[in-house]
Short mmCIF file of C-alpha atoms and ligand atoms in Angstrom, two decimals:
data_model
loop_
_atom_site.label_atom_id
_atom_site.label_comp_id
_atom_site.label_asym_id
_atom_site.label_seq_id
_atom_site.Cartn_x
_atom_site.Cartn_y
_atom_site.Cartn_z
CA MET V 28 -4.12 22.54 -1.37
CA LYS V 29 -2.54 21.71 -4.76
CA LEU V 30 0.67 19.69 -4.78
CA THR V 31 2.61 18.78 -7.90
CA GLN V 32 4.47 15.67 -8.90
CA CYS V 33 8.11 15.30 -7.75
CA SER V 34 10.37 15.68 -10.82
CA VAL V 35 12.62 12.61 -10.18
CA ILE V 36 9.64 10.32 -10.75
CA LYS V 37 8.67 9.03 -14.17
CA LYS V 38 5.24 7.49 -14.57
CA SER V 39 5.36 4.56 -17.02
CA SER V 40 4.05 5.06 -20.55
CA HIS V 41 2.63 1.50 -20.16
CA ASN V 42 0.22 2.60 -17.43
CA PRO V 43 -2.12 1.18 -16.45
CA LEU V 44 -0.18 -2.09 -16.38
CA ILE V 45 -3.19 -4.08 -15.21
CA LYS V 46 -6.85 -3.20 -15.70
CA SER V 47 -10.05 -5.20 -15.38
CA SER V 48 -10.55 -5.61 -19.15
CA MET V 49 -7.33 -7.74 -19.22
CA ILE V 50 -8.48 -10.18 -16.54
CA PRO V 51 -9.51 -13.67 -17.68
CA PHE V 52 -12.03 -14.02 -14.82
CA THR V 53 -14.81 -11.78 -13.50
CA SER V 54 -13.38 -8.41 -12.60
CA THR V 55 -14.51 -4.87 -11.96
CA LEU V 56 -11.42 -3.33 -10.29
CA THR V 57 -7.80 -4.52 -10.21
CA TYR V 58 -5.46 -2.58 -7.92
CA ASN V 59 -3.31 -2.37 -4.73
CA ALA V 60 -0.98 -5.18 -5.80
CA GLY V 61 2.02 -6.68 -4.04
CA ILE V 62 5.02 -7.23 -6.33
CA THR V 63 8.38 -8.89 -5.79
CA ARG V 64 11.08 -10.79 -7.66
CA TYR V 65 10.78 -14.48 -6.88
CA GLN V 66 12.38 -17.52 -8.52
CA ASP V 67 13.67 -15.61 -11.59
CA ASN V 68 10.37 -13.84 -12.31
CA TYR V 69 8.62 -10.70 -11.30
CA VAL V 70 5.45 -11.81 -9.54
CA MET V 71 2.37 -9.80 -8.74
CA LEU V 72 -0.64 -10.58 -6.56
CA PHE V 73 -3.32 -7.99 -7.25
CA ARG V 74 -6.62 -7.23 -5.61
CA ASN V 75 -9.65 -8.02 -7.76
CA ASP V 76 -13.07 -6.65 -6.75
CA TYR V 77 -15.70 -8.38 -8.82
CA ASN V 78 -19.24 -8.62 -7.58
CA TYR V 79 -20.48 -5.13 -8.40
CA THR V 80 -20.53 -2.93 -11.48
CA LYS V 81 -19.94 0.75 -11.99
CA GLU V 82 -23.74 1.14 -12.28
CA ASP V 83 -24.19 -0.49 -8.84
CA MET V 84 -21.77 2.07 -7.44
CA LEU V 85 -23.41 4.98 -9.25
CA TYR V 86 -26.97 4.15 -8.25
CA ARG V 87 -27.03 1.66 -5.37
CA TRP V 88 -24.01 2.50 -3.14
CA GLY V 89 -25.08 2.87 0.49
CA THR V 90 -28.44 1.17 -0.11
CA SER V 91 -29.52 -2.38 0.72
CA ALA V 92 -29.56 -3.10 -3.04
CA PHE V 93 -25.75 -2.80 -3.25
CA PRO V 94 -24.28 -6.32 -3.55
CA GLN V 95 -22.03 -7.59 -0.75
CA THR V 96 -18.43 -6.71 -1.57
CA LYS V 97 -16.48 -9.66 -2.99
CA ILE V 98 -12.74 -9.69 -3.53
CA ASN V 99 -10.27 -12.30 -4.71
CA LEU V 100 -6.64 -12.00 -5.74
CA GLY V 101 -5.13 -12.38 -9.20
CA LEU V 102 -1.63 -13.70 -9.85
CA ALA V 103 0.53 -12.36 -12.69
CA VAL V 104 4.12 -13.05 -13.72
CA SER V 105 6.49 -11.03 -15.86
CA ASP V 106 10.01 -11.16 -17.31
CA ASP V 107 10.56 -7.40 -17.22
CA GLY V 108 8.18 -6.04 -14.57
CA ILE V 109 6.19 -4.20 -17.24
CA LYS V 110 4.31 -6.74 -19.38
CA TRP V 111 2.40 -9.27 -17.30
CA ARG V 112 0.91 -12.70 -17.97
CA ILE V 113 -2.20 -13.11 -15.85
CA LYS V 114 -2.98 -16.60 -14.55
CA PRO V 115 -6.40 -17.84 -15.71
CA GLU V 116 -7.81 -18.52 -12.22
CA PRO V 117 -8.00 -16.25 -9.18
CA VAL V 118 -6.06 -17.14 -6.02
CA LEU V 119 -7.51 -17.43 -2.54
CA PRO V 120 -4.46 -17.80 -0.28
CA ILE V 121 -6.48 -17.92 2.94
CA PRO V 122 -9.73 -19.89 3.05
CA LEU V 123 -12.64 -17.52 3.58
CA THR V 124 -15.10 -18.27 6.35
CA GLU V 125 -18.27 -16.69 7.62
CA GLU V 126 -16.02 -14.86 10.10
CA MET V 127 -13.26 -13.78 7.68
CA PHE V 128 -14.94 -12.76 4.45
CA SER V 129 -12.36 -10.71 2.50
CA VAL V 130 -8.60 -10.87 2.05
CA TYR V 131 -7.12 -7.93 0.12
CA ASP V 132 -4.30 -5.41 -0.42
CA PRO V 133 -1.56 -8.10 -0.64
CA ARG V 134 2.12 -7.26 -0.08
CA LEU V 135 4.92 -9.67 -1.07
CA THR V 136 8.40 -9.94 0.47
CA VAL V 137 11.01 -12.63 -0.16
CA ILE V 138 12.99 -13.47 2.97
CA GLU V 139 15.66 -16.16 2.89
CA GLY V 140 14.17 -17.61 -0.31
CA ARG V 141 10.57 -17.91 0.98
CA CYS V 142 7.78 -15.68 -0.26
CA TYR V 143 5.81 -13.95 2.51
CA LEU V 144 2.38 -12.44 1.97
CA CYS V 145 0.98 -9.68 4.17
CA PHE V 146 -2.69 -8.88 3.69
CA ALA V 147 -5.67 -7.08 5.19
CA ALA V 148 -8.60 -9.24 6.24
CA ASP V 149 -12.15 -8.05 6.84
CA THR V 150 -13.70 -10.07 9.63
CA ARG V 151 -17.07 -9.75 11.30
CA HIS V 152 -15.23 -8.43 14.35
CA GLY V 153 -12.92 -5.91 12.71
CA ILE V 154 -10.11 -5.53 10.18
CA CYS V 155 -6.99 -7.62 10.86
CA GLY V 156 -3.49 -7.70 9.38
CA GLY V 157 -2.35 -11.18 8.40
CA ILE V 158 0.91 -12.82 7.35
CA ALA V 159 1.22 -16.06 5.37
CA VAL V 160 4.13 -17.82 3.67
CA THR V 161 4.36 -19.81 0.44
CA ASP V 162 7.02 -21.67 -1.53
CA ASP V 163 5.03 -22.03 -4.78
CA LEU V 164 2.44 -19.18 -4.81
CA GLU V 165 -0.26 -21.88 -4.65
CA LYS V 166 -0.26 -23.23 -1.11
CA PHE V 167 -0.04 -20.63 1.65
CA GLU V 168 0.48 -21.24 5.37
CA LEU V 169 -1.11 -18.66 7.67
CA LEU V 170 1.48 -17.55 10.23
CA SER V 171 -0.20 -14.75 12.12
CA LEU V 172 -3.32 -12.63 12.32
CA SER V 173 -3.42 -9.43 14.37
CA VAL V 174 -6.20 -8.28 16.62
CA PRO V 175 -8.45 -5.62 15.05
CA ASP V 176 -8.11 -2.97 13.85
CA ASN V 177 -4.83 -3.14 11.95
CA ARG V 178 -3.83 -3.26 8.27
CA ASN V 179 -1.19 -2.30 5.67
CA MET V 180 1.43 -4.62 7.14
CA VAL V 181 4.72 -4.95 5.27
CA LEU V 182 7.79 -7.05 6.07
CA PHE V 183 11.44 -6.04 5.71
CA PRO V 184 13.17 -8.32 3.17
CA GLU V 185 15.67 -9.68 5.71
CA LYS V 186 15.89 -10.32 9.42
CA ILE V 187 17.43 -7.42 11.33
CA ASN V 188 19.40 -8.31 14.47
CA GLY V 189 18.00 -11.83 14.08
CA MET V 190 14.35 -10.73 14.05
CA PHE V 191 11.63 -10.42 11.42
CA VAL V 192 10.53 -6.77 11.31
CA ARG V 193 7.27 -5.32 10.07
CA LEU V 194 5.64 -1.94 9.60
CA GLU V 195 1.93 -1.74 10.33
CA ARG V 196 -0.97 0.65 10.72
CA PRO V 197 -3.28 0.16 13.68
CA PHE V 198 -6.31 2.44 13.57
CA PRO V 199 -7.33 3.68 17.00
CA ILE V 200 -10.73 5.31 16.66
CA TYR V 201 -10.94 6.85 20.15
CA GLY V 202 -7.40 7.14 21.47
CA ARG V 203 -6.00 9.88 19.20
CA GLY V 204 -8.59 12.60 19.83
CA VAL V 205 -8.75 13.50 16.12
CA PRO V 206 -10.80 11.51 13.61
CA GLU V 207 -8.74 9.16 11.41
CA ALA V 208 -5.33 10.25 12.79
CA PHE V 209 -3.68 6.91 12.08
CA ASP V 210 0.07 6.32 12.23
CA ILE V 211 2.84 3.88 11.24
CA TRP V 212 4.17 1.48 13.89
CA ILE V 213 7.07 -0.99 13.83
CA SER V 214 7.19 -4.42 15.52
CA ASP V 215 9.46 -7.43 15.49
CA SER V 216 9.18 -11.18 15.85
CA PRO V 217 11.53 -14.15 16.27
CA ASP V 218 9.44 -16.43 14.02
CA CYS V 219 6.95 -14.25 12.09
CA LYS V 220 4.16 -15.61 14.32
CA TYR V 221 4.53 -13.85 17.65
CA TRP V 222 4.86 -10.08 17.29
CA GLY V 223 5.85 -7.52 19.91
CA ASN V 224 8.30 -4.76 20.83
CA SER V 225 5.86 -2.43 19.04
CA ARG V 226 6.87 1.22 18.76
CA LEU V 227 5.55 4.28 16.98
CA LEU V 228 7.63 4.92 13.84
CA LEU V 229 5.92 7.94 12.28
CA GLY V 230 2.97 9.94 13.56
CA SER V 231 0.61 11.26 10.89
CA GLU V 232 1.00 14.80 12.31
CA LYS V 233 4.67 14.75 11.21
CA VAL V 234 3.76 14.51 7.53
CA PRO V 235 3.16 17.99 6.05
CA PHE V 236 0.97 16.71 3.20
CA CYS V 237 -1.34 14.74 5.50
CA ASN V 238 -4.27 16.04 7.54
CA CYS V 239 -5.73 12.61 8.17
CA LYS V 240 -4.02 9.20 8.16
CA ILE V 241 -0.86 7.51 6.89
CA GLY V 242 0.12 3.88 6.45
CA PRO V 243 2.98 1.68 5.21
CA ALA V 244 2.96 1.16 1.43
CA ALA V 245 5.49 -1.07 -0.39
CA PRO V 246 7.85 -3.32 1.61
CA PRO V 247 11.16 -1.48 2.27
CA VAL V 248 14.15 -1.81 -0.05
CA LYS V 249 17.75 -2.03 1.24
CA THR V 250 20.18 0.66 0.00
CA HIS V 251 23.67 1.68 1.12
CA ALA V 252 22.14 4.70 2.89
CA GLY V 253 19.34 2.93 4.73
CA TRP V 254 15.99 1.21 4.21
CA LEU V 255 14.11 3.17 1.58
CA THR V 256 10.39 2.92 2.09
CA THR V 257 7.21 4.44 0.76
CA PHE V 258 4.07 5.25 2.72
CA HIS V 259 0.65 6.55 1.81
CA ALA V 260 -0.64 9.82 3.23
CA VAL V 261 -4.17 11.15 3.04
CA TRP V 262 -5.31 14.74 2.62
CA LYS V 263 -9.01 15.17 3.32
CA HIS V 264 -10.36 18.07 1.26
CA THR V 265 -13.04 20.18 2.86
CA ASP V 266 -13.49 22.53 -0.10
CA LYS V 267 -14.05 20.14 -3.00
CA GLU V 268 -15.27 16.71 -3.96
CA LEU V 269 -13.00 14.34 -5.91
CA LEU V 270 -14.18 12.16 -8.79
CA SER V 271 -15.61 8.79 -7.74
CA TRP V 272 -18.24 6.29 -8.79
CA HIS V 273 -20.18 6.57 -5.54
CA GLY V 274 -20.03 10.31 -4.84
CA GLY V 275 -19.06 12.18 -1.69
CA TRP V 276 -15.35 11.24 -2.02
CA ASN V 277 -12.86 13.80 -0.69
CA LYS V 278 -9.70 11.88 0.34
CA GLU V 279 -6.62 12.41 -1.82
CA TYR V 280 -3.96 9.70 -1.34
CA PHE V 281 -0.29 10.58 -1.95
CA GLY V 282 2.80 8.37 -1.98
CA GLY V 283 5.43 9.53 0.54
CA LEU V 284 9.06 8.47 1.00
CA MET V 285 11.39 8.01 3.97
CA LEU V 286 14.72 6.41 4.83
CA LEU V 287 15.20 4.23 7.92
CA ASP V 288 18.40 3.28 9.72
CA LEU V 289 19.81 -0.03 8.42
CA HIS V 290 20.60 -1.44 11.88
CA ASP V 291 17.71 0.13 13.77
CA PRO V 292 14.80 0.70 11.37
CA SER V 293 12.76 2.29 14.16
CA LYS V 294 14.97 5.37 13.54
CA ILE V 295 13.96 7.62 10.65
CA ILE V 296 17.09 9.03 9.00
CA GLY V 297 15.21 11.33 6.65
CA MET V 298 11.88 11.95 4.99
CA TYR V 299 10.98 13.80 1.81
CA ASP V 300 8.77 16.62 3.04
CA LYS V 301 6.63 16.70 -0.12
CA PRO V 302 4.71 13.87 -1.74
CA LEU V 303 6.73 11.58 -4.00
CA LEU V 304 3.68 10.50 -5.99
CA VAL V 305 0.79 12.86 -6.66
CA PRO V 306 -2.38 11.80 -8.50
CA GLU V 307 -2.31 13.82 -11.72
CA GLU V 308 -2.82 11.47 -14.67
CA ASN V 309 -6.30 10.69 -15.86
CA TYR V 310 -6.00 7.03 -14.73
CA GLU V 311 -5.11 8.30 -11.23
CA ILE V 312 -7.79 10.95 -10.94
CA ASP V 313 -10.77 9.30 -12.56
CA GLY V 314 -11.90 5.92 -11.25
CA MET V 315 -13.88 4.18 -8.55
CA ARG V 316 -12.19 6.43 -5.97
CA GLY V 317 -10.30 9.11 -7.83
CA SER V 318 -7.06 10.80 -6.73
CA VAL V 319 -5.84 7.70 -4.88
CA ILE V 320 -2.22 6.52 -5.15
CA PHE V 321 -1.53 3.41 -3.07
CA PRO V 322 2.01 1.98 -3.53
CA GLY V 323 2.39 -1.73 -2.78
CA GLY V 324 5.59 -2.89 -4.48
CA MET V 325 9.10 -1.50 -4.83
CA ILE V 326 11.99 -3.18 -6.66
CA LEU V 327 15.59 -1.94 -6.79
CA GLU V 328 17.19 -3.02 -10.08
CA ASP V 329 20.97 -3.56 -10.47
CA SER V 330 21.01 -0.48 -12.74
CA GLY V 331 19.90 1.69 -9.82
CA GLU V 332 16.40 2.09 -11.22
CA VAL V 333 13.67 1.77 -8.61
CA LYS V 334 10.32 0.47 -9.79
CA ILE V 335 7.42 1.64 -7.64
CA TYR V 336 4.11 -0.12 -8.29
CA TYR V 337 0.90 1.47 -7.09
CA GLY V 338 -2.84 1.10 -7.23
CA ALA V 339 -4.43 4.14 -8.91
CA ALA V 340 -7.94 5.45 -8.23
CA ASP V 341 -8.80 2.08 -6.59
CA THR V 342 -9.29 0.91 -10.18
CA VAL V 343 -6.02 -0.04 -11.95
CA GLU V 344 -2.40 -1.00 -11.21
CA CYS V 345 0.43 1.31 -12.36
CA LEU V 346 4.20 1.79 -12.33
CA ALA V 347 6.50 4.74 -11.70
CA THR V 348 10.32 4.70 -11.80
CA ALA V 349 13.15 6.79 -10.34
CA ASP V 350 16.87 6.55 -9.72
CA VAL V 351 17.74 5.19 -6.28
CA ASN V 352 20.26 7.98 -5.58
CA ASP V 353 17.70 10.64 -6.42
CA LEU V 354 15.28 9.03 -3.99
CA ILE V 355 17.89 8.86 -1.22
CA ALA V 356 18.81 12.50 -1.87
CA LEU V 357 15.17 13.51 -1.50
CA CYS V 358 15.15 12.00 1.99
CA ILE V 359 18.59 13.07 3.18
CA GLY V 360 18.56 16.46 1.47
CA ASN V 361 15.58 17.31 3.58
CA LYS V 362 17.02 16.10 6.84
CA LYS V 363 17.22 19.57 8.36
CA SER V 364 13.98 21.04 7.07
CA THR V 365 12.14 17.74 7.10
CA GLY V 366 8.50 17.23 7.80
CA LEU V 367 9.84 15.45 10.88
CA LYS V 368 9.69 18.82 12.57
CA SER V 369 6.63 18.65 14.69
CA MET V 370 3.78 20.34 12.88
CA THR V 371 0.49 20.63 14.64
CA ARG V 372 -2.58 19.65 12.67
CA ALA V 373 -3.85 23.25 12.88
CA LYS V 374 -0.58 24.53 11.40
CA VAL V 375 -0.68 22.02 8.56
CA LEU V 376 -4.18 23.15 7.68
CA GLN V 377 -3.19 26.79 7.97
CA GLU V 378 -0.20 26.36 5.64
CA ALA V 379 -2.14 24.41 3.01
C1 BMA X 13 -7.82 2.39 2.29
C2 BMA X 13 -7.91 0.94 1.88
C3 BMA X 13 -7.33 0.74 0.50
C4 BMA X 13 -7.88 1.77 -0.49
C5 BMA X 13 -7.82 3.18 0.11
C6 BMA X 13 -8.48 4.23 -0.78
O1 BMA X 13 -8.45 2.62 3.52
O2 BMA X 13 -9.26 0.52 1.87
O3 BMA X 13 -7.64 -0.54 0.06
O4 BMA X 13 -7.11 1.75 -1.66
O5 BMA X 13 -8.45 3.20 1.35
O6 BMA X 13 -9.85 3.95 -0.96
#
């Protein structure tokens, strides 16, 4: 299967915006950032993997000689969302313990003036999705931690019908009957601590460019037509290997796009039936895990420009832009022939 980049998207000439050689502390990979506008600045929390080298990956991956994965987060601020000033020290918003040993893939959402952080946490008993809140990007209060396995949580930037709302990606290993068929769910909460009313939002089988799993990407953005939101979708190649540092990598990650009802975001109004973001540039194809696009931040500017930030190749952080009306048209224009038609996994594979 070969998909090409959607023409309304422009990848920034400044890419990669953030790479490990720019980081003032130990760093091997800098990617999968959360970005928002907060207190007159653009702010970014990025994932920083630092305890192994490319050589470790090339020669020691999968052996007992490979060092235990270590991750911290870096904080960067910017006046224009393009050039970033990286703070000299890493950030650890949630104290690590023997039980919870990694916090990563941060997502930032400002709700009623407070900055909320969603993150994935590796624990000895599974992967959990967490939510914390901060007023200064220094001290964070942990509000909730899901049961395993769940990750890729994102919050809507305002309460809807009086409730906080989140998208999330549980990963049922046995219940779906197909390996790695993971989907996007939606839940709500009166206080951001106690979550419930969970419903399926989008099944991975409804996405034509996915034969594996999907998950929420950047926190949704409010537009006149609905909540515009990205997701990631994985195509597992059986006929070729993709570039990677550790070998045996065959999962291509695309950015997808959908529009949700403003008053009831559990209703999908439209979905673009092709990928919005396709790994094509060298910095997207060649890296620790090549051909991975993992959006984590989306900002709607007053001009109508939408900035979409994404981790590329699990190695660097990048930016793509598009006009908001073009993005809405991609979703609504495809309402009739949308990927929302039920495609069976066999049919998807057959059509690829
Ligand atoms: C997902 C997560 C992400 C990563 C992606 C591609 O499962 O681990 O952090 O970017 O895989 O490797």
